[in-house]
Coordinates of C-alpha atoms and ligand atoms in Angstrom, one line a residue:
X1 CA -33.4 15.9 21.1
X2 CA -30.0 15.8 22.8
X3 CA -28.4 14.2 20.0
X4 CA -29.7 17.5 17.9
X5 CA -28.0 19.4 20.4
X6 CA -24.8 18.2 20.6
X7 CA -24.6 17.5 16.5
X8 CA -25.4 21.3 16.1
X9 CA -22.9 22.7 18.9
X10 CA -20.2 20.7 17.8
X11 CA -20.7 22.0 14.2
X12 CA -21.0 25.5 15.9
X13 CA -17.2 25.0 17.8
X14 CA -15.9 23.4 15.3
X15 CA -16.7 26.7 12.5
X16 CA -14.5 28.8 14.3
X17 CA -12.1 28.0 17.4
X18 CA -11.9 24.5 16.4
X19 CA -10.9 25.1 12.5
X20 CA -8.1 27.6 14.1
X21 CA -6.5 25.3 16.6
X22 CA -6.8 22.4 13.6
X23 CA -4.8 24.7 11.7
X24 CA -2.1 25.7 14.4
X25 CA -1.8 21.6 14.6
X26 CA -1.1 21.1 11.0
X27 CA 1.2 24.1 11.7
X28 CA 3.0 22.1 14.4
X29 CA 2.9 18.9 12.5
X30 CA 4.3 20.7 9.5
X31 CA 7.4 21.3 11.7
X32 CA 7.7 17.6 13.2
X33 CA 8.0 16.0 10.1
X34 CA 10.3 18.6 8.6
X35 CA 12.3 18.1 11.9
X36 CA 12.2 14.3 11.7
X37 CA 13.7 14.3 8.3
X38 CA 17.0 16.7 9.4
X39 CA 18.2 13.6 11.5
X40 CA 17.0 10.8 10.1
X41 CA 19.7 8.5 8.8
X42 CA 18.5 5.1 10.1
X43 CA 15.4 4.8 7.9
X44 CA 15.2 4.0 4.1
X45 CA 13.7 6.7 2.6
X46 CA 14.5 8.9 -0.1
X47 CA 14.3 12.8 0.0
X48 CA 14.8 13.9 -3.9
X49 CA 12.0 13.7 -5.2
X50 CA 9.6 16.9 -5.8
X51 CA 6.0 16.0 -6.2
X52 CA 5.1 19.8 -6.7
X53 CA 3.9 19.1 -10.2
X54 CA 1.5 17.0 -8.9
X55 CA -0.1 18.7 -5.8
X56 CA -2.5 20.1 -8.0
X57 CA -3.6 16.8 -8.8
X58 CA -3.1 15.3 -5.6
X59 CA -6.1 17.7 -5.0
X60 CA -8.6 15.7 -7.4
X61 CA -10.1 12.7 -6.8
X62 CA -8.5 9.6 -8.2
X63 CA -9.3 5.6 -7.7
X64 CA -8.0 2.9 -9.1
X65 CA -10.4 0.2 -9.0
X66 CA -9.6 -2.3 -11.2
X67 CA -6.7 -3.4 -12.9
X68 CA -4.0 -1.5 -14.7
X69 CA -4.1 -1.8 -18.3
X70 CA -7.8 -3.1 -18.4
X71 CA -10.7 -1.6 -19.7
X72 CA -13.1 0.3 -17.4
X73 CA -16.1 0.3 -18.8
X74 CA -16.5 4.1 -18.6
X75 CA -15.4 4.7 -15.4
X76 CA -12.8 7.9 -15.9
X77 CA -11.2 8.8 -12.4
X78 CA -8.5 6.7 -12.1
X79 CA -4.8 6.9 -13.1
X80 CA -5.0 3.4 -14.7
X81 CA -2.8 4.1 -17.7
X82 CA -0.3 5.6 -15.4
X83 CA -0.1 3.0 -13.1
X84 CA 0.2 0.2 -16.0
X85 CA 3.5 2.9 -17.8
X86 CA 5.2 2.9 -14.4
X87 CA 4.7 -1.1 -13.7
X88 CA 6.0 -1.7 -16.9
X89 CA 9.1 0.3 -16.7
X90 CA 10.3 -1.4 -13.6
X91 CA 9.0 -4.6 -15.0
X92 CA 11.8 -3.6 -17.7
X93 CA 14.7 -2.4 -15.1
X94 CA 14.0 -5.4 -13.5
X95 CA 14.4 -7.8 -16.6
X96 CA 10.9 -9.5 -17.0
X97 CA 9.9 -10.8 -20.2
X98 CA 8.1 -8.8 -22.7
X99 CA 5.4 -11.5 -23.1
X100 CA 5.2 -12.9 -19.7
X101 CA 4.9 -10.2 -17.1
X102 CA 1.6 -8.4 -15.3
X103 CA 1.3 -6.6 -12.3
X104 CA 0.5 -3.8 -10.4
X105 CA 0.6 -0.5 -7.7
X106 CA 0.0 -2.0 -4.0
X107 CA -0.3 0.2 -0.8
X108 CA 3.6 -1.3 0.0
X109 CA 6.0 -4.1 -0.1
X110 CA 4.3 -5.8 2.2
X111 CA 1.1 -5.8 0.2
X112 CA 3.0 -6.7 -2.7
X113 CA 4.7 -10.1 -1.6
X114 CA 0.9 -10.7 0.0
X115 CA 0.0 -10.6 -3.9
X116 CA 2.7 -13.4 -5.1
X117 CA 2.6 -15.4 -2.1
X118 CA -1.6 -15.6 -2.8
X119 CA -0.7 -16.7 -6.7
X120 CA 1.6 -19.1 -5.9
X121 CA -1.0 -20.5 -3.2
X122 CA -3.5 -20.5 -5.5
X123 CA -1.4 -22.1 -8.2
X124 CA -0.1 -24.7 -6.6
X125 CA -2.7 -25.3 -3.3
X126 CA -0.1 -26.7 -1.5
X127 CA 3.0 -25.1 -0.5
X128 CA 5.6 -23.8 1.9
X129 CA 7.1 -20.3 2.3
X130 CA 11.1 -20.7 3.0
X131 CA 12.6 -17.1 3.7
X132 CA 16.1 -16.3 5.7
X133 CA 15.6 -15.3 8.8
X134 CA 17.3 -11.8 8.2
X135 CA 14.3 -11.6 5.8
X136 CA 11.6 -8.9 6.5
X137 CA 8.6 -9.5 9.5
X138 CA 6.3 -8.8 7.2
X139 CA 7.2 -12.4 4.7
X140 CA 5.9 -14.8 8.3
X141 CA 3.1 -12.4 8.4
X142 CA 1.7 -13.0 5.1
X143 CA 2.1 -15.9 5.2
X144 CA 0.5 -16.7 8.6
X145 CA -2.1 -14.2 7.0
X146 CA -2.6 -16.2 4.1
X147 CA -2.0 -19.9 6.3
X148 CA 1.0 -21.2 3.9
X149 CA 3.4 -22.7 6.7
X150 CA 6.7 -20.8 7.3
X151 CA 10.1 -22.1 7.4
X152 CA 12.8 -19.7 8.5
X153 CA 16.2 -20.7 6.7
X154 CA 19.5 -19.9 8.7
X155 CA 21.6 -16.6 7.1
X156 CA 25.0 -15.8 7.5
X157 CA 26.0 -12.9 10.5
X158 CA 26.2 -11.0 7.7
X159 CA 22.7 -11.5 6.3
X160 CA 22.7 -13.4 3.7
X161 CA 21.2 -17.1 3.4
X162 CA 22.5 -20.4 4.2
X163 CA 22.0 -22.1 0.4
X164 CA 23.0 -25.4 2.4
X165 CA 20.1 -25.3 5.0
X166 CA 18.1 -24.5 2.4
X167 CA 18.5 -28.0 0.6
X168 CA 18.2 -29.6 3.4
X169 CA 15.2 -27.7 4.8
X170 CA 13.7 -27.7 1.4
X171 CA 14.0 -31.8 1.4
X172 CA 12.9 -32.7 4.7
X173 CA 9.8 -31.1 3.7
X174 CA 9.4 -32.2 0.3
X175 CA 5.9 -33.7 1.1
X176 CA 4.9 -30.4 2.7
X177 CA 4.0 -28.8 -0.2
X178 CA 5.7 -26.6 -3.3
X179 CA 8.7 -24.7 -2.3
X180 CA 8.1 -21.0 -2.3
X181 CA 11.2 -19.5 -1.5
X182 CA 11.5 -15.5 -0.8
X183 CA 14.7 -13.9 -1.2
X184 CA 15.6 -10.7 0.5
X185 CA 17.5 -8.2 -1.8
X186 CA 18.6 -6.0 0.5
X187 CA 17.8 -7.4 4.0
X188 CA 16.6 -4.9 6.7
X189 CA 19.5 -4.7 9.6
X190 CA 22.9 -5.2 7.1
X191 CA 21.3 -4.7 3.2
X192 CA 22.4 -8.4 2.5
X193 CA 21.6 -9.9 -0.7
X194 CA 20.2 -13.4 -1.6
X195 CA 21.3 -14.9 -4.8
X196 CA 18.4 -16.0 -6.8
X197 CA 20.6 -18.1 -8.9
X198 CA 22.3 -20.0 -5.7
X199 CA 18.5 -20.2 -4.5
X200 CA 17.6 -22.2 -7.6
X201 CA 20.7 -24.2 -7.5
X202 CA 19.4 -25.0 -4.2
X203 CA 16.0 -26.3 -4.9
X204 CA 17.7 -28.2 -7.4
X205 CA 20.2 -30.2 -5.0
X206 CA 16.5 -31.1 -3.4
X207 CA 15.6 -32.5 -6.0
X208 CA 12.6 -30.1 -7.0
X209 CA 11.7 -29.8 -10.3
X210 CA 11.8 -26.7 -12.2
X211 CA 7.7 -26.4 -12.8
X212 CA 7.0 -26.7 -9.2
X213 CA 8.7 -23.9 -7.5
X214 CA 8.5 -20.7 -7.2
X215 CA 11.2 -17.8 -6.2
X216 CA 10.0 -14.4 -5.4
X217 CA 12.4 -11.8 -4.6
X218 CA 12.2 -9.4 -1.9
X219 CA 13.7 -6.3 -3.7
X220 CA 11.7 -3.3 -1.3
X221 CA 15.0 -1.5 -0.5
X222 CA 17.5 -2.3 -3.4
X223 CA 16.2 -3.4 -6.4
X224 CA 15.8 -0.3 -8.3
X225 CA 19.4 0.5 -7.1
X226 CA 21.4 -2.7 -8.2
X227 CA 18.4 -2.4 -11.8
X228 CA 21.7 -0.3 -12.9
X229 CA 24.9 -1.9 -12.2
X230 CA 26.7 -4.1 -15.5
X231 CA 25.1 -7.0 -15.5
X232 CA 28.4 -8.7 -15.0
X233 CA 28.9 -7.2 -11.7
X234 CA 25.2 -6.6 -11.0
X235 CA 24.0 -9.5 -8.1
X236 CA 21.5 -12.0 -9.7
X237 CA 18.3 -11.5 -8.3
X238 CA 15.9 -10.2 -11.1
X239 CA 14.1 -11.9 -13.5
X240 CA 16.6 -13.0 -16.2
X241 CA 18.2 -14.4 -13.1
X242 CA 15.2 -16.2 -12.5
X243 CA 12.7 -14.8 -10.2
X244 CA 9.3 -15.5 -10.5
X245 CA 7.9 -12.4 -9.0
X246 CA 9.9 -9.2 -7.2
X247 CA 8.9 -6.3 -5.3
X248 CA 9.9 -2.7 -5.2
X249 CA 8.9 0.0 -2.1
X250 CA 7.9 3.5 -3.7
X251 CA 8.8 5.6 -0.4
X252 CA 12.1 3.4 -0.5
X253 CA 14.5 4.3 -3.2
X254 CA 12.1 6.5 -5.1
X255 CA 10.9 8.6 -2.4
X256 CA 7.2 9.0 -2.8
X257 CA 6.3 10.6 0.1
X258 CA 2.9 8.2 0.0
X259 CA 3.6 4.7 1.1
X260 CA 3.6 2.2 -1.7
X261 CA 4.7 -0.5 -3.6
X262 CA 5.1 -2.7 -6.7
X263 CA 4.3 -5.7 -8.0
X264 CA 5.9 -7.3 -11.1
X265 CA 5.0 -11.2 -11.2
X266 CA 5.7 -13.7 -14.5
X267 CA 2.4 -14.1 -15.9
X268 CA 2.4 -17.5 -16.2
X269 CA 3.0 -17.5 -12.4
X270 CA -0.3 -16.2 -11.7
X271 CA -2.9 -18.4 -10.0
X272 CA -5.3 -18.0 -12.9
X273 CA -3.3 -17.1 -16.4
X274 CA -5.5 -16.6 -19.2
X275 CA -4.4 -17.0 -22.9
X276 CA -2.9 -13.3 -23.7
X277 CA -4.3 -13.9 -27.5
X278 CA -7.9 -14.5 -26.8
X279 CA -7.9 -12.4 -23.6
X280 CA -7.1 -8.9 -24.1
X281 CA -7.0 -7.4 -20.8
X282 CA -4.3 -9.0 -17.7
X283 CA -5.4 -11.5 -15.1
X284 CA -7.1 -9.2 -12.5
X285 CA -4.4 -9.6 -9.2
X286 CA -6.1 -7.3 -6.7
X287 CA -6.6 -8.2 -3.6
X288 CA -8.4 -4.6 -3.0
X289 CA -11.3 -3.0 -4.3
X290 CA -11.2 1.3 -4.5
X291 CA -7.2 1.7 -4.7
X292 CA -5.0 4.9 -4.5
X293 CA -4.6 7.2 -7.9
X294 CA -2.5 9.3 -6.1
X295 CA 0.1 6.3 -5.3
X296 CA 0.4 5.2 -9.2
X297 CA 0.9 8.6 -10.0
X298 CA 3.8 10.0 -7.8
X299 CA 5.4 6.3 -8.9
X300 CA 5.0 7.2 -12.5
X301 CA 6.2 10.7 -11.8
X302 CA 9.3 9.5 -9.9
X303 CA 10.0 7.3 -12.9
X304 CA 9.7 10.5 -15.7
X305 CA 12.0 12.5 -12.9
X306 CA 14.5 9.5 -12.7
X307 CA 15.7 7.9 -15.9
X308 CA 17.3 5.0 -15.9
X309 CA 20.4 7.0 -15.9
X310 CA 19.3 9.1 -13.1
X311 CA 18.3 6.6 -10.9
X312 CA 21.7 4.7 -11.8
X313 CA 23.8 8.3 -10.8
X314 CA 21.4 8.1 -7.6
X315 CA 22.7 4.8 -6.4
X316 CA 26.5 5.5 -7.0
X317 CA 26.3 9.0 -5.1
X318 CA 24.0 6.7 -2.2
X319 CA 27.5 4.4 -2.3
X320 CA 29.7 6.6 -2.7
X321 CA 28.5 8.7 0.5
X322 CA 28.2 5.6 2.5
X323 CA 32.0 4.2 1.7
X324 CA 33.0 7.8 3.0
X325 CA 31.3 7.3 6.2
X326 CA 33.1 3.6 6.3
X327 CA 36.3 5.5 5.8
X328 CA 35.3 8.4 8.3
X329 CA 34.6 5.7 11.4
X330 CA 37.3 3.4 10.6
X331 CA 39.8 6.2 11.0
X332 CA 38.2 7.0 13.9
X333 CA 39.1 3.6 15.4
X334 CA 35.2 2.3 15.4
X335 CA 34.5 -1.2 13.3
X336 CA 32.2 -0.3 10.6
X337 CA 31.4 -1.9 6.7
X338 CA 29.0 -2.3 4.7
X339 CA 28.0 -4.7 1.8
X340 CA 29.4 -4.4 -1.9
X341 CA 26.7 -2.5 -3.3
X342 CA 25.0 -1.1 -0.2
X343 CA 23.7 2.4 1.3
X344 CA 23.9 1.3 4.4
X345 CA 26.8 1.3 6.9
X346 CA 26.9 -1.0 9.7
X347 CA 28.3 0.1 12.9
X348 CA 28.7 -0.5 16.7
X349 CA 25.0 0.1 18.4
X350 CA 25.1 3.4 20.6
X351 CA 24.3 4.1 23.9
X352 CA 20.6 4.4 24.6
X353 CA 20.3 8.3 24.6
X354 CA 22.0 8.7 21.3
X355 CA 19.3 7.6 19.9
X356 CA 16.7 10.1 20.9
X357 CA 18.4 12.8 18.9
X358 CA 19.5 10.1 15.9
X359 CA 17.1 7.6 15.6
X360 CA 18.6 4.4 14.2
X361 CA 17.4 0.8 13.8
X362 CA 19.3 -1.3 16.0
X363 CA 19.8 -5.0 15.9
X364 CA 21.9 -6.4 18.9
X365 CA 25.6 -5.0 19.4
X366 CA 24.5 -3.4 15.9
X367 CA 22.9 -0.8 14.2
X368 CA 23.1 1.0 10.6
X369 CA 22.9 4.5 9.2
X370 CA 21.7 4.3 5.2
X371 CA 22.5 7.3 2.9
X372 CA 19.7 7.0 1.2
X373 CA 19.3 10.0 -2.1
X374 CA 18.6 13.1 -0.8
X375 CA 21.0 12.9 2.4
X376 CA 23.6 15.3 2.6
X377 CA 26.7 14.0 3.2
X378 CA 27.3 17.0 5.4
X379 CA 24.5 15.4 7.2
X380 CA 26.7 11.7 7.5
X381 CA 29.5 14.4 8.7
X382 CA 27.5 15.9 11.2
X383 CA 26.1 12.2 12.5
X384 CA 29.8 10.7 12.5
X385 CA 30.8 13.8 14.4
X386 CA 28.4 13.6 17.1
X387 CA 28.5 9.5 17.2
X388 CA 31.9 8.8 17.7
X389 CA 31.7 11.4 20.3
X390 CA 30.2 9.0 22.5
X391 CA 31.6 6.2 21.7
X392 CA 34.2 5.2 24.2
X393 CA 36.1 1.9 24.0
X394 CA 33.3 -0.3 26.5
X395 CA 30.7 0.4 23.5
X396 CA 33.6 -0.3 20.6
X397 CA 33.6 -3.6 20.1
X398 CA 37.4 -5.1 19.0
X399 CA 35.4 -7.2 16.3
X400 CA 34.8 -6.1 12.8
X401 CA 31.1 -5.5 11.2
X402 CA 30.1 -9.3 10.6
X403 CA 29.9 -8.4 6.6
X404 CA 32.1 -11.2 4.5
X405 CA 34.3 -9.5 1.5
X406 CA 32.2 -9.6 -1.7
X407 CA 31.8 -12.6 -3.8
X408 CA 31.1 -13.9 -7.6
X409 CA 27.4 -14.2 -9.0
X410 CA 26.2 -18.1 -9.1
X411 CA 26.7 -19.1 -12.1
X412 CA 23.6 -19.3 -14.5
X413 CA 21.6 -22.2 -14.6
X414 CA 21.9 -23.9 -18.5
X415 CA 17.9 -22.9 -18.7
X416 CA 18.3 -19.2 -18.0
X417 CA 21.2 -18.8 -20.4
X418 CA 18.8 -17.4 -23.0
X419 CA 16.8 -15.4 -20.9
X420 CA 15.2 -12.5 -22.7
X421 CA 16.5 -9.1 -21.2
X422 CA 14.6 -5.8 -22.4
Ligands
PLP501 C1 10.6 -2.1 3.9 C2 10.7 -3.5 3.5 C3 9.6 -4.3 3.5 C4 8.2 -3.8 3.9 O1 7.8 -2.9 3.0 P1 6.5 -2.0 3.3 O2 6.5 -1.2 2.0 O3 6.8 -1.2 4.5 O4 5.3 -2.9 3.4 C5 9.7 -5.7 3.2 N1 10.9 -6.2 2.8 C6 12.0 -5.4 2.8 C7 13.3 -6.1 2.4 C8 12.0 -4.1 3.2 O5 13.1 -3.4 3.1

């Protein structure tokens, strides 16, 4: 009887004042998340990319259960053939093989290197995850998730890993299991990249042989931007450089405004393979059941808005806006750099309350802006006006930014001279 009551009153309240003060919040929301764009230089993502095509769609329901590019046995409200164009054109800016490459849409990076890190499990039973430890949080958390052991490898102050300790890690613990190494291609704090082809060389120096590894790549913030560069100049971390498996973010570089990811994974480094002649439809990777439409589609869309050209011009404005800022603090007598290829600009950490009105991720005596596509640089003008406005000489350190001039590719290993780009 009272639970009657209450059901209906709450029904009542919530048909008129309560719809009205639900509206006034979306009302303020609206105006938080606009206002928490105009200053936000210290996060990753994108702000270029209109979805209004799509909001119409957005609007309809849309799951993905199942696996792109798979039949669905009748099953019609899903985005499945969108989600399989958009994997396979990044599968293609990334290099993979034609004929030995699946994968799919996750809900994020993190989700994504979840996915490869379970293949590679599951392929091998045994094994060890080895990642730097300027890698992302999220690679020990998987793996503790998934209970593979972790090994944190030493990196350079600049970010990048210790090939060295990774031999020798790598061979003390040769009876642990089969090295699964994940590289970070763009680390968080400095956008540091590891060299898949040094990683390999690596593994080699311990002795590991070619069929029992496997190298994923870490590519969340950076791989669709370095996708463009020459391949002379371009760093080696995709797969003709010899990744097994890499990982893009969506809300990253591309900018959907839905968190999300990508997986692109050799197929003959999945747990399970099937023969692609007798077996029409991929090896089924999810680890989910129901799965966003929506995600699959604002990727695809991204990817029709951004040609490979596009995207290219997109990175090289990104750079060119964040060697301005370099050159904009430097003459201001504060120590700032940033990697060869990088968005983001390392500088001396702020005081405390700076950071309420420019929130920055912060890292020790450091912390970063990232010009990210989309951001004005009258917006790095107006941040580099109000920083080194504060800055007095206690908080400028006489030290540079701990980033190393740029350096040559690894060479390729003999076996990946042939490797198939498309
Ligand atoms: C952002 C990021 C992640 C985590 O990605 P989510 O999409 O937030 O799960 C992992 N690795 C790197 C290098 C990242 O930049």
């Amino acid at each position: 009887m009272s639970t009657r009551v209450a059901t209906t009153s709450r029904a009542a309240a919530s048909s008129n004042g309560g719809v009205l003060a639900a509206r006034r919040r979306l009302g303020a929301l609206r105006r938080r998340l606009d206002d928490a764009v105009r200053n936000d230089l210290g996060f990753p993502n994108s702000t270029d990319l209109d979805i209004t095509p799509l909001v119409d769609l957005l609007r309809r329901s849309a799951n993905n259960v199942g696996y792109p590019g798979r039949p669905t046995n009748g099953f019609r409200s899903h985005t499945l053939e969108e989600e399989f164009e958009a994997v396979q054109c990044v599968a293609g800016l990334l290099r993979a093989p034609t004929d030995d490459r699946t994968g799919l849409v996750t809900s994020g990076s993190t989700a994504a290197i979840r996915h490869a890190l379970l293949h590679a499990r599951d392929r091998f039973r045994k094994v060890v995850v080895y990642a730097s430890t300027a890698a992302h949080t999220c690679v020990r958390k998987v793996a503790h998730q998934l209970r593979i052991p972790f090994v944190a490898v030493p990196a350079s102050p600049g970010g990048e890993m210790d090939y060295t300790e990774l031999a020798a890690v790598v061979a003390r613990r040769r009876r642990g299991g089969v090295p699964v190494v994940v590289a970070t291609i763009g680390t968080t704090m400095f956008e540091a990249i590891d060299d898949v082809g040094r990683v390999h060389l690596a593994l080699d120096a311990a002795s590991v042989p070619s069929e029992a590894r496997h190298v994923h790549a870490d590519a969340a913030l950076a791989g669709l931007a370095l996708a463009g560069l020459p391949p002379a100049t371009r760093p080696g971390f995709d797969f003709a450089d010899g990744a097994d498996s890499i990982n893009i973010s969506g809300h990253k570089f591309l900018g959907t405004p839905e968190p999300c990811g990508i997986l692109v994974i050799r197929r003959s480094a999945c747990a399970d393979a099937v023969d692609a002649v007798t077996y029409t439809g991929s090896v089924d990777l999810t680890m989910d059941g129901s799965r966003s439409g929506h995600t699959p589609l604002m990727l695809w869309w991204a990817l029709q808005q951004f040609s490979p050209d596009v995207l290219h011009r997109r990175a090289e404005v990104s750079r060119a806006n964040a060697r301005t800022a370099v050159d904009w603090l430097t003459t201001a007598g504060i120590p700032a750099g940033r990697h060869e290829h990088a968005f983001t600009v390392v500088l001396p950490r702020p005081p405390e309350p700076f950071l309420d009105t420019w929130p920055l991720a912060v890292e020790g005596d450091w912390a970063h802006i990232i010009c990210m596509p989309g951001k004005a640089l009258d917006d790095v003008h107006r941040f580099v006006t109000d920083y080194v406005a504060v800055m007095r000489p206690p908080q400028i350190p006489a030290r540079p930014v701990p980033i190393p001039p740029a350096r040559e590719p690894a060479p390729k290993r003999a076996e990946l001279k042939d490797a198939i780009a498309c």
